[in-house]
Amino acid sequence: MTRTTPPRPFDIEALFPELAAHRGTCTRLHPRPGAPTPYDSSVGGPLLWPADEPWPTCTQEHRRNKGRRIADIHEERRLHAAAKDRPLTDEERERLTTLQRRHRLPDIEGTHPVPLLPLAQLYARDVPNLPAPPGQDLLQVLWCPFEAHGFPHAPAVQLRRRDSTAALDAVLTNPPLPAVVGHAGLVPEPCVLHPEPGVVEYEWPELLDEGLQSRIEEWEESLWEEEGESGESLGYDTDFAVAAGWKVGGYAYWGVTGPHPMVCHCGTPMELLLAIRPTEHGGTRSWIPLEDEVLDPTHVSVGRGGSFNVFVCPADPAHDHRTSLQG
Ligand SMILES: [Zn+2]
Ligand SMILES: [Zn+2]
């Protein structure tokens, strides 16, 4: 089933024609719980990984000897899902206490290799705006299951690109898993994707020229006055600038720190590759697709559930990527 972003609540370019110069498009991924195979684009699904290729690990210095077990995290979510329309039983409550326990691993040093977790894989055939150099039509995104990298603390991401048409002797079926993870939100539930290309976005408000910015602000204020206490407040940044949920390309959300220039070490301004926001609700309900409403399909949440963005260099995708965490 396809997923369709509803028309925007206003024709914003009719109100502000200059915005045409700040228009971009993204592909919304619309992850939904499912059973993806290595041959599907997915979040939290099995990667198309050669059985004889080493699995990537994190060896950067940080604590990795305490955390939750992955099986416990999945069971906790199943338990909550089963009880979503009724109160938890005493037995379930007791089980949750056990599942939420953090475990300590003895004899694990600060640089002991931690197997990375598969976060997503994207085939260019499904995501037309995916930056995919010739012979690298498959992008795989993995991350360290500890939010201990950079500031603010975030997971470290590794990107792999492959030719999905290259002959594989065997696909890895049992990748190594970390014994514990630092944060449950870094463990995705398997989801299939329903990519929706061509969703229109506009540049973050603080990146527009000041005259346009202040006219947009005045318009927002008049909207809010009309709405009064009733209804939801529409806004440029929440309903027009950046689509909610998971997406490839388009514009980055800068709602916490304000815009920060993302420039590659080669001097080229970087472009947004992948953006993760846990829900498709965004600030308002305007981004919820027409077909369905799923609150938290992937269970992925970085930091305090903010927006996590991965940027790449358009001059050469092999140059180091950068990330930004908003919230
Ligand atoms: Zn790490
Ligand atoms: Zn570069």
Coordinates of C-alpha atoms and ligand atoms in Angstrom, one line a residue:
M1 CA 0.0 0.0 0.0
T2 CA 1.3 3.5 -0.8
R3 CA 1.3 6.3 1.7
T4 CA 0.3 9.8 0.7
T5 CA 1.2 13.0 2.4
P6 CA -2.0 15.2 2.6
P7 CA -1.9 18.5 0.7
R8 CA -0.4 21.2 2.8
P9 CA -3.0 23.2 4.8
F10 CA -2.2 26.3 2.6
D11 CA -0.6 27.0 -0.7
I12 CA 2.3 28.7 0.9
E13 CA 3.9 29.7 -2.4
A14 CA 0.8 31.7 -3.3
L15 CA 1.3 33.6 -0.1
F16 CA 5.1 34.0 -0.4
P17 CA 6.2 33.5 -4.0
E18 CA 9.8 34.0 -3.0
L19 CA 9.7 30.6 -1.3
A20 CA 9.8 28.9 -4.7
A21 CA 13.6 29.6 -4.6
H22 CA 13.8 27.7 -1.3
R23 CA 11.7 24.6 -2.3
G24 CA 13.2 21.1 -2.1
T25 CA 11.9 17.6 -2.2
C26 CA 12.4 14.6 0.0
T27 CA 11.3 11.0 -0.1
R28 CA 9.4 10.1 3.0
L29 CA 10.1 6.5 4.0
H30 CA 6.9 5.7 6.0
P31 CA 8.3 2.6 7.9
R32 CA 5.6 0.2 9.1
P33 CA 6.1 -3.0 11.2
G34 CA 6.7 -6.0 8.9
A35 CA 9.1 -8.8 8.0
P36 CA 11.6 -7.4 5.5
T37 CA 14.2 -9.7 3.9
P38 CA 17.8 -8.7 2.9
Y39 CA 16.4 -7.9 -0.5
D40 CA 14.0 -5.3 0.7
S41 CA 14.6 -1.7 1.8
S42 CA 13.9 -1.6 5.5
V43 CA 14.4 -0.1 8.9
G44 CA 15.7 -2.7 11.4
G45 CA 15.6 -5.5 8.9
P46 CA 18.3 -7.9 7.8
L47 CA 21.1 -6.4 5.7
L48 CA 22.3 -7.8 2.4
W49 CA 25.7 -8.6 3.8
P50 CA 28.3 -11.1 2.4
A51 CA 28.7 -14.0 4.8
D52 CA 32.5 -13.8 4.5
E53 CA 32.7 -10.0 5.2
P54 CA 33.6 -8.9 8.7
W55 CA 30.8 -7.3 10.6
P56 CA 31.6 -3.7 11.6
T57 CA 32.2 -2.8 15.3
C58 CA 32.7 0.3 17.4
T59 CA 36.1 0.5 19.0
Q60 CA 35.9 4.2 20.1
E61 CA 36.6 4.8 23.7
H62 CA 33.4 4.9 25.8
R63 CA 31.6 2.9 28.5
R64 CA 30.0 -0.3 27.0
N65 CA 29.8 -2.6 30.0
K66 CA 26.3 -1.8 31.2
G67 CA 23.0 -1.7 29.5
R68 CA 19.8 -3.6 28.5
R69 CA 19.5 -6.8 26.6
I70 CA 18.1 -6.6 23.1
A71 CA 15.7 -9.5 23.5
D72 CA 14.3 -7.8 26.7
I73 CA 13.6 -4.6 24.7
H74 CA 11.7 -6.4 22.0
E75 CA 9.7 -8.4 24.7
E76 CA 8.9 -5.2 26.6
R77 CA 7.4 -3.7 23.4
R78 CA 5.4 -6.8 22.6
L79 CA 4.0 -6.8 26.1
H80 CA 3.0 -3.1 25.9
A81 CA 1.4 -3.7 22.5
A82 CA -0.6 -6.7 23.7
A83 CA -1.9 -4.6 26.7
K84 CA -2.5 -1.4 24.8
D85 CA -6.3 -1.4 25.3
R86 CA -6.3 -2.6 28.9
P87 CA -4.4 -2.2 32.2
L88 CA -1.3 -4.3 32.8
T89 CA -1.7 -7.3 34.9
D90 CA 0.4 -7.8 38.1
E91 CA 2.3 -10.5 36.3
E92 CA 3.0 -8.3 33.4
R93 CA 4.2 -5.5 35.6
E94 CA 6.5 -7.9 37.4
R95 CA 7.9 -9.1 34.0
L96 CA 8.5 -5.5 32.9
T97 CA 10.6 -4.8 36.0
T98 CA 12.8 -7.8 35.0
L99 CA 12.9 -6.8 31.3
Q100 CA 13.9 -3.2 32.1
R101 CA 16.9 -4.2 34.2
R102 CA 20.3 -3.0 33.1
H103 CA 23.0 -5.7 33.1
R104 CA 26.7 -5.3 33.8
L105 CA 29.2 -7.2 31.7
P106 CA 32.4 -8.2 33.5
D107 CA 35.8 -7.8 31.9
I108 CA 34.7 -5.4 29.1
E109 CA 37.2 -2.6 28.5
G110 CA 36.5 0.9 27.1
T111 CA 37.5 0.0 23.6
H112 CA 36.3 -3.6 23.4
P113 CA 34.7 -4.0 19.9
V114 CA 30.9 -3.6 20.1
P115 CA 29.0 -5.1 17.1
L116 CA 27.0 -2.3 15.3
L117 CA 23.3 -2.6 15.0
P118 CA 21.7 -2.5 11.5
L119 CA 19.5 0.6 11.4
A120 CA 18.4 0.8 7.8
Q121 CA 19.1 -0.3 4.2
L122 CA 17.9 1.6 1.2
Y123 CA 17.8 0.4 -2.4
A124 CA 18.1 3.2 -5.0
R125 CA 15.2 1.5 -6.9
D126 CA 12.9 2.3 -4.0
V127 CA 14.3 5.8 -3.1
P128 CA 14.8 7.7 -6.4
N129 CA 16.7 10.6 -4.7
L130 CA 19.1 8.4 -2.8
P131 CA 22.7 9.5 -3.6
A132 CA 23.9 6.3 -5.2
P133 CA 27.1 6.4 -7.2
P134 CA 27.4 4.0 -10.2
G135 CA 27.7 0.4 -8.9
Q136 CA 26.5 1.4 -5.4
D137 CA 22.8 1.2 -5.5
L138 CA 22.4 -0.1 -2.0
L139 CA 23.0 2.1 1.1
Q140 CA 23.3 0.4 4.5
V141 CA 23.3 2.4 7.7
L142 CA 24.5 0.9 11.0
W143 CA 25.1 2.5 14.4
C144 CA 26.8 1.9 17.7
P145 CA 24.2 1.0 20.3
F146 CA 25.6 3.5 22.8
E147 CA 24.8 7.2 22.8
A148 CA 28.3 8.1 23.7
H149 CA 29.7 9.9 20.7
G150 CA 30.2 13.6 20.2
F151 CA 28.3 16.3 21.8
P152 CA 25.4 16.2 22.4
H153 CA 25.9 12.5 23.0
A154 CA 24.6 10.5 20.0
P155 CA 25.2 7.1 18.4
A156 CA 28.1 6.9 15.9
V157 CA 26.9 6.0 12.4
Q158 CA 28.6 3.9 9.8
L159 CA 27.5 3.9 6.2
R160 CA 28.2 1.1 3.7
R161 CA 27.5 1.2 0.0
R162 CA 27.2 -1.9 -2.3
D163 CA 26.3 -3.1 -5.7
S164 CA 23.2 -5.2 -4.9
T165 CA 23.5 -6.9 -8.3
A166 CA 26.9 -8.3 -7.6
A167 CA 27.0 -12.1 -7.2
L168 CA 27.0 -13.1 -3.5
D169 CA 28.2 -16.6 -2.5
A170 CA 26.1 -16.4 0.7
V171 CA 24.3 -13.8 2.6
L172 CA 25.1 -13.4 6.3
T173 CA 22.1 -14.8 8.3
N174 CA 23.3 -14.4 11.9
P175 CA 25.2 -11.1 12.4
P176 CA 26.8 -10.7 15.8
L177 CA 24.7 -8.7 18.2
P178 CA 25.9 -6.6 21.2
A179 CA 25.3 -8.3 24.5
V180 CA 23.8 -5.1 25.9
V181 CA 22.8 -1.7 24.5
G182 CA 23.1 1.7 26.1
H183 CA 19.7 3.0 25.0
A184 CA 16.5 1.1 24.0
G185 CA 15.7 3.7 21.4
L186 CA 18.7 2.6 19.3
V187 CA 17.1 -0.9 18.8
P188 CA 14.7 -0.7 15.8
E189 CA 11.8 -2.9 15.3
P190 CA 11.8 -4.5 11.8
C191 CA 9.9 -2.3 9.4
V192 CA 9.2 -2.4 5.7
L193 CA 9.2 0.9 3.9
H194 CA 6.6 2.6 1.7
P195 CA 8.7 5.3 0.2
E196 CA 6.9 8.4 -1.1
P197 CA 9.1 10.5 -3.3
G198 CA 8.6 14.1 -4.3
V199 CA 7.3 15.5 -1.0
V200 CA 7.8 19.3 -1.1
E201 CA 9.7 21.0 1.7
Y202 CA 11.1 24.5 2.3
E203 CA 14.3 25.7 3.8
W204 CA 14.4 26.2 7.6
P205 CA 13.0 29.6 8.5
E206 CA 16.3 31.0 9.9
L207 CA 18.0 30.3 6.6
L208 CA 15.6 32.6 4.7
D209 CA 16.3 36.2 4.3
E210 CA 15.2 38.4 7.2
G211 CA 12.4 40.2 5.4
L212 CA 10.8 37.0 4.3
Q213 CA 11.3 35.5 7.8
S214 CA 9.5 38.4 9.5
R215 CA 6.6 38.4 7.0
I216 CA 6.2 34.6 7.6
E217 CA 6.2 35.3 11.3
E218 CA 3.5 38.0 11.0
W219 CA 1.4 35.6 9.0
E220 CA 1.8 32.8 11.6
E221 CA 0.8 35.3 14.3
S222 CA -2.4 36.3 12.4
L223 CA -3.2 32.6 12.0
W224 CA -2.8 31.9 15.7
E225 CA -5.1 34.9 16.5
E226 CA -7.8 33.6 14.2
E227 CA -7.6 30.1 15.7
G228 CA -7.7 31.4 19.2
E229 CA -7.6 28.7 21.8
S230 CA -9.3 26.2 19.6
G231 CA -7.6 23.8 17.2
E232 CA -4.0 23.2 16.4
S233 CA -1.6 26.0 15.6
L234 CA -0.2 25.6 12.1
G235 CA 3.3 27.0 11.6
Y236 CA 5.8 27.4 8.8
D237 CA 8.4 25.2 10.4
T238 CA 6.0 22.5 11.6
D239 CA 3.7 22.2 8.6
F240 CA 5.7 23.4 5.6
A241 CA 9.5 23.3 6.1
V242 CA 10.4 19.8 7.2
A243 CA 8.3 16.7 6.8
A244 CA 7.9 14.6 9.9
G245 CA 9.0 11.0 10.3
W246 CA 11.8 9.2 8.4
K247 CA 13.0 10.7 5.1
V248 CA 15.8 10.8 2.6
G249 CA 17.0 14.2 1.3
G250 CA 15.2 17.5 1.5
Y251 CA 15.9 20.0 4.3
A252 CA 17.2 19.4 7.9
Y253 CA 15.2 20.2 11.0
W254 CA 17.1 22.8 13.2
G255 CA 14.4 23.4 15.8
V256 CA 16.7 23.1 18.8
T257 CA 20.1 24.6 18.1
G258 CA 19.2 26.7 15.1
P259 CA 20.9 26.1 11.7
H260 CA 24.5 25.0 11.8
P261 CA 26.6 25.0 8.6
M262 CA 27.4 21.4 7.6
V263 CA 30.6 21.6 5.5
C264 CA 32.7 18.6 4.3
H265 CA 36.4 18.6 5.0
C266 CA 36.8 19.2 1.3
G267 CA 35.0 22.5 1.6
T268 CA 31.7 21.4 -0.1
P269 CA 28.4 22.2 1.7
M270 CA 27.0 18.8 2.7
E271 CA 23.5 17.6 1.9
L272 CA 21.0 15.8 4.1
L273 CA 21.0 12.1 3.5
L274 CA 18.7 10.6 6.1
A275 CA 16.6 12.2 8.8
I276 CA 14.9 10.3 11.6
R277 CA 12.1 11.7 13.6
P278 CA 10.3 9.0 15.6
T279 CA 6.7 9.9 14.6
E280 CA 4.9 11.2 11.5
H281 CA 3.0 13.6 13.7
G282 CA 5.7 16.2 13.8
G283 CA 4.5 19.3 15.6
T284 CA 1.0 19.0 14.2
R285 CA -1.1 16.3 12.5
S286 CA -0.7 17.6 9.0
W287 CA 2.0 15.1 8.0
I288 CA 0.1 12.0 8.9
P289 CA -0.5 10.1 5.7
L290 CA -4.0 9.7 4.3
E291 CA -3.9 5.9 4.5
D292 CA -3.0 5.2 8.2
E293 CA -1.6 6.6 11.4
V294 CA 1.1 4.6 13.3
L295 CA 2.4 6.4 16.3
D296 CA 5.9 4.9 16.7
P297 CA 6.5 2.2 14.1
T298 CA 10.2 1.7 14.5
H299 CA 10.6 2.5 18.2
V300 CA 13.8 4.3 17.2
S301 CA 14.4 7.4 19.3
V302 CA 17.7 9.3 19.6
G303 CA 18.4 11.6 22.6
R304 CA 15.1 12.7 24.0
G305 CA 13.2 11.7 20.9
G306 CA 14.5 14.5 18.7
S307 CA 15.5 14.7 15.1
F308 CA 18.7 12.8 14.1
N309 CA 20.2 13.8 10.8
V310 CA 23.0 12.3 8.7
F311 CA 24.7 14.5 6.1
V312 CA 26.9 13.5 3.2
C313 CA 29.2 15.3 0.8
P314 CA 27.7 15.7 -2.7
A315 CA 31.1 16.0 -4.3
D316 CA 32.1 12.5 -3.1
P317 CA 29.8 10.2 -1.1
A318 CA 33.0 8.5 0.2
H319 CA 34.0 11.5 2.2
D320 CA 33.2 11.3 5.9
H321 CA 29.5 11.9 6.8
R322 CA 28.4 14.1 9.7
T323 CA 25.4 14.0 12.0
S324 CA 23.3 16.5 13.9
L325 CA 21.0 15.7 16.8
Q326 CA 18.2 18.1 17.5
G327 CA 16.7 17.4 20.9
Ligands
ZN1 ZN 30.4 3.4 20.2
ZN2 ZN 33.6 16.4 0.5

